[in-house]
CSV table of C-alpha atoms in Angstrom, one decimal:
chain,number,residue,atom,x,y,z
A,1,UNK,CA,-45.3,9.7,80.9
A,2,UNK,CA,-45.3,12.1,83.4
A,3,UNK,CA,-47.1,14.9,85.4
A,4,UNK,CA,-43.3,16.1,85.0
A,5,UNK,CA,-41.7,14.6,81.4
A,6,UNK,CA,-44.5,16.5,80.5
A,7,UNK,CA,-44.5,19.7,82.0
A,8,UNK,CA,-40.5,20.3,81.0
A,9,UNK,CA,-41.3,19.2,76.8
A,10,UNK,CA,-42.5,22.9,75.7
A,11,UNK,CA,-38.7,24.4,77.9
A,12,UNK,CA,-36.7,25.4,74.7
A,13,UNK,CA,-33.0,25.0,76.3
A,14,UNK,CA,-32.2,28.2,74.9
A,15,UNK,CA,-29.6,29.8,77.3
A,16,UNK,CA,-29.4,33.1,75.2
A,17,UNK,CA,-31.1,36.4,75.6
A,18,UNK,CA,-32.4,38.1,79.4
A,19,UNK,CA,-34.2,38.3,82.3
A,20,UNK,CA,-36.1,41.3,82.8
A,21,UNK,CA,-37.4,42.2,86.8
A,22,UNK,CA,-40.1,43.3,86.6
A,23,UNK,CA,-41.2,43.3,90.1
A,24,UNK,CA,-38.6,45.8,90.5
A,25,UNK,CA,-38.6,49.7,90.0
A,26,UNK,CA,-36.0,49.6,87.5
A,27,UNK,CA,-36.8,46.2,85.7
A,28,UNK,CA,-33.0,45.7,85.6
A,29,UNK,CA,-31.9,42.5,83.1
A,30,UNK,CA,-30.0,39.5,84.5
A,31,UNK,CA,-27.8,38.4,82.0
A,32,UNK,CA,-26.9,33.7,82.3
A,33,UNK,CA,-24.1,34.3,83.7
A,34,UNK,CA,-25.5,36.8,86.6
A,35,UNK,CA,-27.8,33.7,86.9
A,36,UNK,CA,-26.6,31.1,90.7
A,37,UNK,CA,-28.5,28.2,90.2
A,38,UNK,CA,-28.5,26.7,93.7
A,39,UNK,CA,-28.3,23.0,92.8
A,40,UNK,CA,-27.0,21.2,90.5
A,41,UNK,CA,-27.6,21.4,86.6
A,42,UNK,CA,-30.5,18.1,86.9
A,43,UNK,CA,-29.6,17.1,90.0
A,44,UNK,CA,-33.5,17.1,90.9
A,45,UNK,CA,-36.1,15.4,89.3
A,46,UNK,CA,-39.7,15.1,90.5
A,47,UNK,CA,-43.4,13.0,89.0
A,48,UNK,CA,-46.5,15.6,89.8
A,49,UNK,CA,-48.7,12.2,88.9
A,50,UNK,CA,-46.5,10.6,91.9
A,51,UNK,CA,-47.1,13.1,94.6
A,52,UNK,CA,-50.4,13.3,93.5
A,53,UNK,CA,-49.3,17.8,92.3
A,54,UNK,CA,-49.4,18.8,96.0
A,55,UNK,CA,-48.2,22.0,94.8
A,56,UNK,CA,-51.6,22.2,92.8
A,57,UNK,CA,-54.1,21.9,96.2
A,58,UNK,CA,-55.3,24.8,97.8
A,59,UNK,CA,-52.1,27.3,97.4
A,60,UNK,CA,-53.0,30.2,95.5
A,61,UNK,CA,-50.5,32.0,92.4
A,62,UNK,CA,-49.4,35.4,91.3
A,63,UNK,CA,-50.9,36.2,87.8
A,64,UNK,CA,-48.5,39.1,86.7
A,65,UNK,CA,-48.8,39.5,82.3
A,66,UNK,CA,-52.4,40.0,81.0
A,67,UNK,CA,-52.2,37.2,78.3
A,68,UNK,CA,-51.8,34.9,81.2
A,69,UNK,CA,-54.9,36.4,83.2
A,70,UNK,CA,-56.9,36.0,79.4
A,71,UNK,CA,-55.7,32.4,78.5
A,72,UNK,CA,-57.4,31.6,82.3
A,73,UNK,CA,-60.8,33.6,82.0
A,74,UNK,CA,-60.9,31.8,77.9
A,75,UNK,CA,-61.1,28.7,79.4
A,76,UNK,CA,-63.1,29.4,82.5
A,77,UNK,CA,-64.6,33.2,82.7
A,78,UNK,CA,-65.7,32.3,86.2
A,79,UNK,CA,-62.7,32.3,88.2
A,80,UNK,CA,-62.7,35.8,88.2
A,81,UNK,CA,-64.2,36.0,90.7
A,82,UNK,CA,-61.9,34.2,93.4
A,83,UNK,CA,-58.9,36.5,91.7
A,84,UNK,CA,-57.8,40.0,94.4
A,85,UNK,CA,-55.3,42.4,93.7
A,86,UNK,CA,-52.1,41.9,94.9
A,87,UNK,CA,-50.2,45.7,94.7
A,88,UNK,CA,-46.2,45.9,93.9
A,89,UNK,CA,-44.7,48.5,92.2
A,90,UNK,CA,-45.2,50.3,88.8
A,91,UNK,CA,-48.7,49.1,88.8
A,92,UNK,CA,-51.6,46.2,90.0
A,93,UNK,CA,-50.6,42.1,89.7
A,94,UNK,CA,-54.3,39.3,90.3
A,95,UNK,CA,-53.4,36.8,92.6
A,96,UNK,CA,-55.4,33.9,92.2
A,97,UNK,CA,-57.2,31.9,95.0
A,98,UNK,CA,-57.9,28.8,94.9
A,99,UNK,CA,-59.6,26.4,97.5
A,100,UNK,CA,-59.2,23.2,98.2
A,101,UNK,CA,-58.8,20.1,96.8
A,102,UNK,CA,-57.2,21.9,94.3
A,103,UNK,CA,-56.8,24.6,91.8
A,104,UNK,CA,-59.9,24.9,89.2
A,105,UNK,CA,-57.6,24.2,86.6
A,106,UNK,CA,-56.5,20.7,87.7
A,107,UNK,CA,-58.2,17.9,86.2
A,108,UNK,CA,-59.7,13.8,86.8
A,109,UNK,CA,-56.1,12.7,85.9
A,110,UNK,CA,-53.9,16.1,88.4
A,111,UNK,CA,-52.4,17.5,85.4
A,112,UNK,CA,-52.5,20.8,83.9
A,113,UNK,CA,-55.9,21.9,82.4
A,114,UNK,CA,-54.4,25.8,81.3
A,115,UNK,CA,-51.3,23.5,79.7
A,116,UNK,CA,-53.5,21.0,78.5
A,117,UNK,CA,-56.0,23.4,76.0
A,118,UNK,CA,-53.6,27.2,75.6
A,119,UNK,CA,-49.2,25.7,75.7
A,120,UNK,CA,-47.3,25.0,78.6
A,121,UNK,CA,-46.3,29.0,77.8
A,122,UNK,CA,-50.1,30.6,78.2
A,123,UNK,CA,-50.3,28.5,82.8
A,124,UNK,CA,-49.0,31.6,85.4
A,125,UNK,CA,-45.8,32.3,85.9
A,126,UNK,CA,-45.5,30.7,89.0
A,127,UNK,CA,-46.7,27.4,87.7
A,128,UNK,CA,-44.6,27.7,84.9
A,129,UNK,CA,-41.6,28.2,87.5
A,130,UNK,CA,-41.8,25.7,90.3
A,131,UNK,CA,-40.8,24.8,92.2
A,132,UNK,CA,-37.9,26.2,90.9
A,133,UNK,CA,-39.3,30.1,92.0
A,134,UNK,CA,-37.4,31.0,94.2
A,135,UNK,CA,-35.4,33.6,94.2
A,136,UNK,CA,-33.2,37.3,96.5
A,137,UNK,CA,-31.0,39.7,94.7
A,138,UNK,CA,-27.9,39.7,95.7
A,139,UNK,CA,-25.7,42.4,94.0
A,140,UNK,CA,-26.0,41.6,90.3
A,141,UNK,CA,-26.9,37.7,90.8
A,142,UNK,CA,-30.1,36.4,90.9
A,143,UNK,CA,-30.5,33.2,93.2
A,144,UNK,CA,-32.4,31.3,92.0
A,145,UNK,CA,-32.8,28.2,94.6
A,146,UNK,CA,-35.9,25.2,95.0
A,147,UNK,CA,-38.4,25.7,96.2
A,148,UNK,CA,-38.2,25.8,100.2
A,149,UNK,CA,-40.0,22.1,101.1
A,150,UNK,CA,-43.2,21.9,98.7
A,151,UNK,CA,-42.5,19.5,95.9
A,152,UNK,CA,-41.1,16.0,97.1
A,153,UNK,CA,-37.5,16.3,95.3
A,154,UNK,CA,-35.9,12.9,94.6
A,155,UNK,CA,-32.3,14.1,93.1
A,156,UNK,CA,-30.9,11.8,90.4
A,157,UNK,CA,-28.2,9.0,91.4
A,158,UNK,CA,-24.7,9.1,88.9
A,159,UNK,CA,-24.7,9.8,85.2
A,160,UNK,CA,-29.1,10.5,85.2
A,161,UNK,CA,-30.2,13.4,85.0
A,162,UNK,CA,-33.1,15.3,84.7
A,163,UNK,CA,-34.3,18.4,82.6
A,164,UNK,CA,-36.9,19.2,85.0
A,165,UNK,CA,-33.5,21.3,86.5
A,166,UNK,CA,-32.3,21.6,83.6
A,167,UNK,CA,-29.8,25.6,84.0
A,168,UNK,CA,-29.6,26.9,80.5
A,169,UNK,CA,-34.1,25.3,80.2
A,170,UNK,CA,-34.5,27.1,82.9
A,171,UNK,CA,-33.2,29.5,82.6
A,172,UNK,CA,-35.2,30.5,79.0
A,173,UNK,CA,-38.1,29.7,81.2
A,174,UNK,CA,-38.1,32.8,82.9
A,175,UNK,CA,-36.9,35.0,79.4
A,176,UNK,CA,-39.1,33.9,77.9
A,177,UNK,CA,-41.9,36.8,80.2
A,178,UNK,CA,-39.2,37.9,82.5
A,179,UNK,CA,-40.1,38.1,86.0
A,180,UNK,CA,-43.4,39.3,87.7
A,181,UNK,CA,-43.2,38.0,90.1
A,182,UNK,CA,-41.5,40.3,93.3
A,183,UNK,CA,-37.6,38.6,94.1
A,184,UNK,CA,-36.5,40.4,97.5
A,185,UNK,CA,-33.2,41.6,97.2
A,186,UNK,CA,-30.4,39.7,99.7
A,187,UNK,CA,-26.9,40.4,100.6
A,188,UNK,CA,-24.0,37.9,100.5
A,189,UNK,CA,-21.8,37.2,103.9
A,190,UNK,CA,-18.1,37.9,103.8
A,191,UNK,CA,-17.5,38.0,100.4
A,192,UNK,CA,-18.6,40.9,98.3
A,193,UNK,CA,-21.3,39.0,95.4
A,194,UNK,CA,-19.2,38.1,93.0
A,195,UNK,CA,-16.6,36.6,94.9
A,196,UNK,CA,-18.8,34.9,96.9
A,197,UNK,CA,-21.3,34.1,94.3
A,198,UNK,CA,-18.1,32.4,93.2
A,199,UNK,CA,-17.9,30.5,95.5
A,200,UNK,CA,-20.8,28.8,95.8
A,201,UNK,CA,-20.8,27.9,92.5
A,202,UNK,CA,-17.5,26.4,93.1
A,203,UNK,CA,-19.4,24.4,96.0
A,204,UNK,CA,-21.4,23.7,93.0
A,205,UNK,CA,-19.7,21.6,91.1
A,206,UNK,CA,-18.0,20.1,94.3
A,207,UNK,CA,-20.1,18.4,95.1
A,208,UNK,CA,-20.8,16.4,92.0
A,209,UNK,CA,-17.8,14.4,93.3
A,210,UNK,CA,-19.3,13.2,96.3
A,211,UNK,CA,-22.3,12.4,94.9
A,212,UNK,CA,-21.8,8.9,95.0
A,213,UNK,CA,-19.9,9.3,98.7
A,214,UNK,CA,-20.9,7.1,101.8
A,215,UNK,CA,-19.8,10.2,104.3
A,216,UNK,CA,-21.1,13.1,104.2
A,217,UNK,CA,-17.8,14.6,106.4
A,218,UNK,CA,-14.8,15.1,103.5
A,219,UNK,CA,-17.1,17.1,101.8
A,220,UNK,CA,-17.4,18.8,104.7
A,221,UNK,CA,-14.1,19.7,104.7
A,222,UNK,CA,-14.7,21.0,101.0
A,223,UNK,CA,-16.5,23.2,102.4
A,224,UNK,CA,-14.0,24.5,104.7
A,225,UNK,CA,-11.1,24.5,102.6
A,226,UNK,CA,-12.7,26.6,99.8
A,227,UNK,CA,-14.2,29.3,101.9
A,228,UNK,CA,-10.9,29.3,103.7
A,229,UNK,CA,-9.4,30.3,100.4
A,230,UNK,CA,-11.5,33.1,99.0
A,231,UNK,CA,-11.6,34.4,102.9
A,232,UNK,CA,-7.8,34.9,102.9
A,233,UNK,CA,-8.2,35.6,98.8
A,234,UNK,CA,-4.8,33.0,98.7
A,235,UNK,CA,-5.6,30.5,95.0
A,236,UNK,CA,-8.1,31.5,93.1
A,237,UNK,CA,-11.5,29.4,92.8
A,238,UNK,CA,-10.5,25.9,91.1
A,239,UNK,CA,-13.6,26.5,88.0
A,240,UNK,CA,-12.7,21.9,87.6
A,241,UNK,CA,-14.4,21.6,90.9
A,242,UNK,CA,-12.8,19.4,93.4
A,243,UNK,CA,-12.1,15.5,94.0
A,244,UNK,CA,-12.1,13.9,96.8
A,245,UNK,CA,-8.5,12.9,97.2
A,246,UNK,CA,-7.7,17.1,96.9
A,247,UNK,CA,-10.0,17.0,100.6
A,248,UNK,CA,-7.2,18.7,102.9
A,249,UNK,CA,-6.0,16.0,105.3
A,250,UNK,CA,-5.9,18.6,108.1
A,251,UNK,CA,-9.9,20.0,106.4
A,252,UNK,CA,-11.0,16.7,106.6
A,253,UNK,CA,-8.6,15.7,110.6
A,254,UNK,CA,-11.0,18.3,112.1
A,255,UNK,CA,-14.0,17.7,110.5
A,256,UNK,CA,-13.6,13.7,112.2
A,257,UNK,CA,-12.7,16.6,115.9
A,258,UNK,CA,-15.4,18.6,115.5
A,259,UNK,CA,-18.6,15.3,114.8
A,260,UNK,CA,-17.1,14.1,117.9
A,261,UNK,CA,-17.7,17.4,119.6
A,262,UNK,CA,-21.0,17.7,118.6
A,263,UNK,CA,-22.0,13.9,119.5
A,264,UNK,CA,-20.9,14.4,123.7
A,265,UNK,CA,-22.6,17.6,123.6
A,266,UNK,CA,-25.7,16.3,122.3
A,267,UNK,CA,-24.8,13.2,124.3
A,268,UNK,CA,-24.8,10.6,121.7
A,269,UNK,CA,-21.8,7.9,121.8
A,270,UNK,CA,-21.2,8.2,117.7
A,271,UNK,CA,-23.0,10.7,114.9
A,272,UNK,CA,-21.1,8.1,112.2
A,273,UNK,CA,-24.4,5.0,112.2
A,274,UNK,CA,-26.8,6.0,109.3
A,275,UNK,CA,-23.7,8.1,108.4
A,276,UNK,CA,-22.6,5.3,105.7
A,277,UNK,CA,-26.1,5.2,103.5
A,278,UNK,CA,-25.0,6.6,100.5
A,279,UNK,CA,-29.3,7.6,99.7
A,280,UNK,CA,-29.0,10.2,102.3
A,281,UNK,CA,-26.2,11.2,101.8
A,282,UNK,CA,-26.4,11.5,98.4
A,283,UNK,CA,-29.4,13.6,98.9
A,284,UNK,CA,-27.8,16.0,102.0
A,285,UNK,CA,-25.3,16.6,99.1
A,286,UNK,CA,-27.3,17.4,96.4
A,287,UNK,CA,-29.8,20.0,99.1
A,288,UNK,CA,-26.5,21.9,100.2
A,289,UNK,CA,-26.3,24.5,97.7
A,290,UNK,CA,-29.1,25.4,98.3
A,291,UNK,CA,-28.7,25.4,102.5
A,292,UNK,CA,-25.5,27.6,101.9
A,293,UNK,CA,-28.0,29.8,99.7
A,294,UNK,CA,-30.3,30.2,102.8
A,295,UNK,CA,-27.6,31.1,105.1
A,296,UNK,CA,-24.9,33.1,103.3
A,297,UNK,CA,-27.6,35.2,101.3
A,298,UNK,CA,-29.0,37.0,104.2
A,299,UNK,CA,-31.9,39.5,104.7
A,300,UNK,CA,-29.6,42.4,105.3
A,301,UNK,CA,-31.4,43.2,108.8
A,302,UNK,CA,-30.7,39.7,110.5
A,303,UNK,CA,-28.4,40.0,113.2
A,304,UNK,CA,-27.3,37.8,116.2
A,305,UNK,CA,-25.9,34.3,116.7
A,306,UNK,CA,-29.4,32.1,115.0
A,307,UNK,CA,-30.5,35.2,111.9
A,308,UNK,CA,-26.7,35.9,110.7
A,309,UNK,CA,-24.0,32.4,111.3
A,310,UNK,CA,-20.9,33.8,109.5
A,311,UNK,CA,-19.2,32.2,106.5
A,312,UNK,CA,-16.9,30.3,108.0
A,313,UNK,CA,-19.4,29.0,109.8
A,314,UNK,CA,-22.1,26.7,107.0
A,315,UNK,CA,-19.9,23.6,106.8
A,316,UNK,CA,-20.1,23.2,110.9
A,317,UNK,CA,-24.0,24.2,111.2
A,318,UNK,CA,-23.9,21.2,107.6
A,319,UNK,CA,-22.1,19.6,109.5
A,320,UNK,CA,-25.0,19.9,112.1
A,321,UNK,CA,-27.9,19.0,110.0
A,322,UNK,CA,-26.3,16.3,108.8
A,323,UNK,CA,-26.0,14.9,112.6
A,324,UNK,CA,-29.6,15.7,112.7
A,325,UNK,CA,-30.5,14.2,110.2
A,326,UNK,CA,-28.6,10.5,110.7
A,327,UNK,CA,-30.4,10.5,113.8
A,328,UNK,CA,-33.5,11.1,112.6
A,329,UNK,CA,-32.9,8.2,110.7
A,330,UNK,CA,-32.2,6.4,114.3
A,331,UNK,CA,-35.9,7.6,115.3
A,332,UNK,CA,-37.1,5.4,112.8
A,333,UNK,CA,-37.2,7.1,110.5
A,334,UNK,CA,-37.6,5.6,107.0
A,335,UNK,CA,-36.0,7.7,104.4
A,336,UNK,CA,-34.8,11.1,104.4
A,337,UNK,CA,-34.9,12.9,101.2
A,338,UNK,CA,-35.1,16.1,100.5
A,339,UNK,CA,-38.1,17.8,102.6
A,340,UNK,CA,-36.3,16.0,106.0
A,341,UNK,CA,-33.3,18.1,105.1
A,342,UNK,CA,-34.9,21.9,104.8
A,343,UNK,CA,-37.5,21.0,108.0
A,344,UNK,CA,-35.0,20.3,110.2
A,345,UNK,CA,-33.0,23.5,108.6
A,346,UNK,CA,-36.6,25.2,109.8
A,347,UNK,CA,-37.6,23.6,112.2
A,348,UNK,CA,-34.1,23.0,114.5
A,349,UNK,CA,-32.4,26.8,113.1
A,350,UNK,CA,-31.1,27.5,116.7
A,351,UNK,CA,-29.7,24.0,117.9
A,352,UNK,CA,-27.6,24.0,114.0
A,353,UNK,CA,-26.8,27.8,114.9
A,354,UNK,CA,-25.5,27.3,118.9
A,355,UNK,CA,-23.5,23.5,117.6
A,356,UNK,CA,-21.7,25.2,114.5
A,357,UNK,CA,-20.7,28.1,117.7
A,358,UNK,CA,-19.5,25.0,119.4
A,359,UNK,CA,-15.5,25.8,119.3
A,360,UNK,CA,-15.8,30.0,120.0
A,361,UNK,CA,-16.2,31.4,122.6
A,362,UNK,CA,-20.3,33.1,122.9
A,363,UNK,CA,-21.0,36.6,124.4
A,364,UNK,CA,-25.2,38.1,125.0
A,365,UNK,CA,-25.3,41.2,122.5
A,366,UNK,CA,-23.9,44.5,123.2
A,367,UNK,CA,-27.5,46.4,124.6
A,368,UNK,CA,-29.2,42.8,125.4
A,369,UNK,CA,-31.0,42.4,128.1
A,370,UNK,CA,-30.8,38.4,129.3
A,371,UNK,CA,-33.6,37.0,129.6
A,372,UNK,CA,-33.6,35.3,133.3
A,373,UNK,CA,-38.8,35.2,133.8
A,374,UNK,CA,-39.3,31.5,131.9
A,375,UNK,CA,-40.6,28.8,133.4
A,376,UNK,CA,-37.8,25.4,134.1
A,377,UNK,CA,-37.3,23.6,137.2
A,378,UNK,CA,-34.4,25.0,139.4
A,379,UNK,CA,-32.5,23.2,138.3
A,380,UNK,CA,-31.9,24.2,135.0
A,381,UNK,CA,-32.8,27.9,135.8
A,382,UNK,CA,-29.0,27.4,137.7
A,383,UNK,CA,-27.5,26.0,135.2
A,384,UNK,CA,-28.9,28.3,132.7
A,385,UNK,CA,-27.6,31.7,135.8
A,386,UNK,CA,-23.8,29.6,135.8
A,387,UNK,CA,-23.9,29.6,131.6
A,388,UNK,CA,-25.8,33.2,131.1
A,389,UNK,CA,-22.1,34.6,133.8
A,390,UNK,CA,-20.5,33.1,131.5
A,391,UNK,CA,-21.5,34.4,128.5
A,392,UNK,CA,-21.7,38.1,129.6
A,393,UNK,CA,-17.8,38.8,129.9
A,394,UNK,CA,-17.2,41.9,127.5
A,395,UNK,CA,-16.0,40.2,124.3
A,396,UNK,CA,-12.1,40.7,125.9
A,397,UNK,CA,-12.4,38.3,129.5
A,398,UNK,CA,-14.0,35.7,126.7
A,399,UNK,CA,-12.1,32.6,126.6
A,400,UNK,CA,-14.2,29.7,126.8
A,401,UNK,CA,-14.9,27.9,124.0
A,402,UNK,CA,-19.2,27.3,124.0
A,403,UNK,CA,-19.3,23.1,123.2
A,404,UNK,CA,-16.4,23.2,127.0
A,405,UNK,CA,-19.2,25.5,128.9
A,406,UNK,CA,-21.7,23.3,127.5
A,407,UNK,CA,-19.9,19.7,128.4
A,408,UNK,CA,-19.6,21.1,132.3
A,409,UNK,CA,-23.5,22.6,132.6
A,410,UNK,CA,-26.1,20.2,130.4
A,411,UNK,CA,-27.1,18.0,132.9
A,412,UNK,CA,-26.5,13.7,131.8
A,413,UNK,CA,-29.8,12.3,132.0
A,414,UNK,CA,-30.4,11.8,128.1
A,415,UNK,CA,-33.8,13.0,127.5
A,416,UNK,CA,-32.8,16.5,130.0
A,417,UNK,CA,-29.8,16.7,128.2
A,418,UNK,CA,-32.0,17.0,124.9
A,419,UNK,CA,-35.3,19.6,126.1
A,420,UNK,CA,-32.1,22.1,127.9
A,421,UNK,CA,-30.4,22.0,124.8
A,422,UNK,CA,-32.8,23.2,122.2
A,423,UNK,CA,-34.1,25.5,125.4
A,424,UNK,CA,-30.7,27.3,125.7
A,425,UNK,CA,-31.1,27.1,122.0
A,426,UNK,CA,-34.0,29.4,121.9
A,427,UNK,CA,-32.8,31.2,124.3
A,428,UNK,CA,-28.6,32.7,122.5
A,429,UNK,CA,-31.4,32.5,119.2
A,430,UNK,CA,-31.5,36.2,118.0
A,431,UNK,CA,-29.2,37.4,121.6
A,432,UNK,CA,-25.8,36.0,121.6
A,433,UNK,CA,-23.1,36.0,119.1
A,434,UNK,CA,-19.1,35.1,118.7
A,435,UNK,CA,-17.1,37.7,121.3
A,436,UNK,CA,-15.5,37.5,118.1
A,437,UNK,CA,-17.1,39.2,116.2
A,438,UNK,CA,-17.6,42.2,119.1
A,439,UNK,CA,-14.8,44.9,118.7
A,440,UNK,CA,-16.4,46.7,121.2
A,441,UNK,CA,-18.8,47.6,123.7
A,442,UNK,CA,-18.8,51.6,123.5
A,443,UNK,CA,-20.9,53.0,120.7
A,444,UNK,CA,-24.2,50.1,122.0
A,445,UNK,CA,-23.4,50.5,126.0
A,446,UNK,CA,-26.5,50.6,128.2
A,447,UNK,CA,-27.3,51.0,131.9
A,448,UNK,CA,-29.7,49.0,132.3
A,449,UNK,CA,-28.4,45.5,130.5
A,450,UNK,CA,-24.6,46.2,132.2
A,451,UNK,CA,-26.8,46.9,135.8
A,452,UNK,CA,-28.0,43.5,135.0
A,453,UNK,CA,-25.2,41.7,133.2
A,454,UNK,CA,-22.6,43.0,136.8
A,455,UNK,CA,-25.1,41.3,139.0
A,456,UNK,CA,-25.1,38.2,136.7
A,457,UNK,CA,-21.2,38.0,136.8
A,458,UNK,CA,-21.7,38.7,140.9
A,459,UNK,CA,-24.7,37.7,142.9
A,460,UNK,CA,-25.3,34.7,144.1
A,461,UNK,CA,-26.1,31.7,141.2
A,462,UNK,CA,-29.4,30.1,143.7
A,463,UNK,CA,-30.6,33.9,144.8
A,464,UNK,CA,-30.3,34.9,141.6
A,465,UNK,CA,-33.2,32.2,140.8
A,466,UNK,CA,-34.6,32.8,142.9
A,467,UNK,CA,-35.6,36.8,142.0
A,468,UNK,CA,-35.8,34.8,138.8
A,469,UNK,CA,-38.8,32.3,139.8
A,470,UNK,CA,-40.1,35.5,142.0
A,471,UNK,CA,-40.3,37.2,139.2
A,472,UNK,CA,-41.9,34.6,136.7
A,473,UNK,CA,-44.1,34.0,139.0
A,474,UNK,CA,-45.8,37.5,139.6
A,475,UNK,CA,-45.9,37.7,135.7
A,476,UNK,CA,-48.8,34.8,135.2
């Protein structure tokens, strides 16, 4: 019996009652209908024995209830010397600090000694719910997503499912003791919380129809159609999900056209290549709800191009993620897994954000200084200044789509183009926004950024490059 099966057997499959969020001052009660799982029920599975119990090696865990603490101290009294206070509103929790090579309770067979001796219910909350303990509160909804990458989740194919990610079983496990760990608060992007959660639930249902597809693009088109309907408050989102036959032709054509533009910007002949590999498509389809949850439910302080991607841009960012997964395969990666997708989203976020705005004019944020002081060859600096000059326009004057601008400015040599593009994406992150998102400049007007924009538009690029080079040298 695999360790994952062994862990799940003890979970009662009950979907009634409420979850109490003890980590919040108000300790709200969350019903089953208020929980949004950012993955399809039963679609992800894991095997702790096969992975070597990575999550139990060198990572600590929180102890919220006295019962969980007592269960550990009964088995290993000396563990108390490795417990530290972890403050929270309304009381103090404890944090157990594990040391490599593994948890104090991990036995030689990579199984949990607490569960073996005292049962599943005695395990710490972190361990009971992992890897599905990535939670945030959006309005009155609890968003539950997989852990970002530590667990090597596997996608179940076709009609196969896993109890590891069964929604009702997970809800019952959360309901049994409530949630002691702090739950972050996020804000919805583009829609009110209830409408956005319903849209994302629709995306989860739709993902099941595309799980065995050989191309990811129709699923992107389906997301575009569903997002447009939700934003325009047109037909209510279907409770039955979609099929591959219901994707609007115009959306699929737009996705194909956008992929062609993306390929030209990246300087690659085609982004179809490994796209027909069904296992890779299946993984990205299954991971899509998780990726979307990281984009549409966001930190309330987020701003700028890379921090707050608008809802209608999310499908295009996923199209870029698909492109990078194709390129990862072409670079030699034998298998694109859930962990691959999560790491690409994290490491390549600025580039993905840039790729998701190729068909729209982009400008520098109002009041934002344009950083010209960085180490780069003079040719790169001149190219960057050409881009900065266009992005320094006012929202009403901005008319050139970002992709068109890049195609006119990017280096032609393959390696130079790729590295320059990533450097540019990093410099735009948090500093540039779509022109349409800016209503006016008056309220955020600042003299220095305004003068800098004037200088970038009016002064010769060679002179600006020389000035920037001297300033960069002076700062060394």
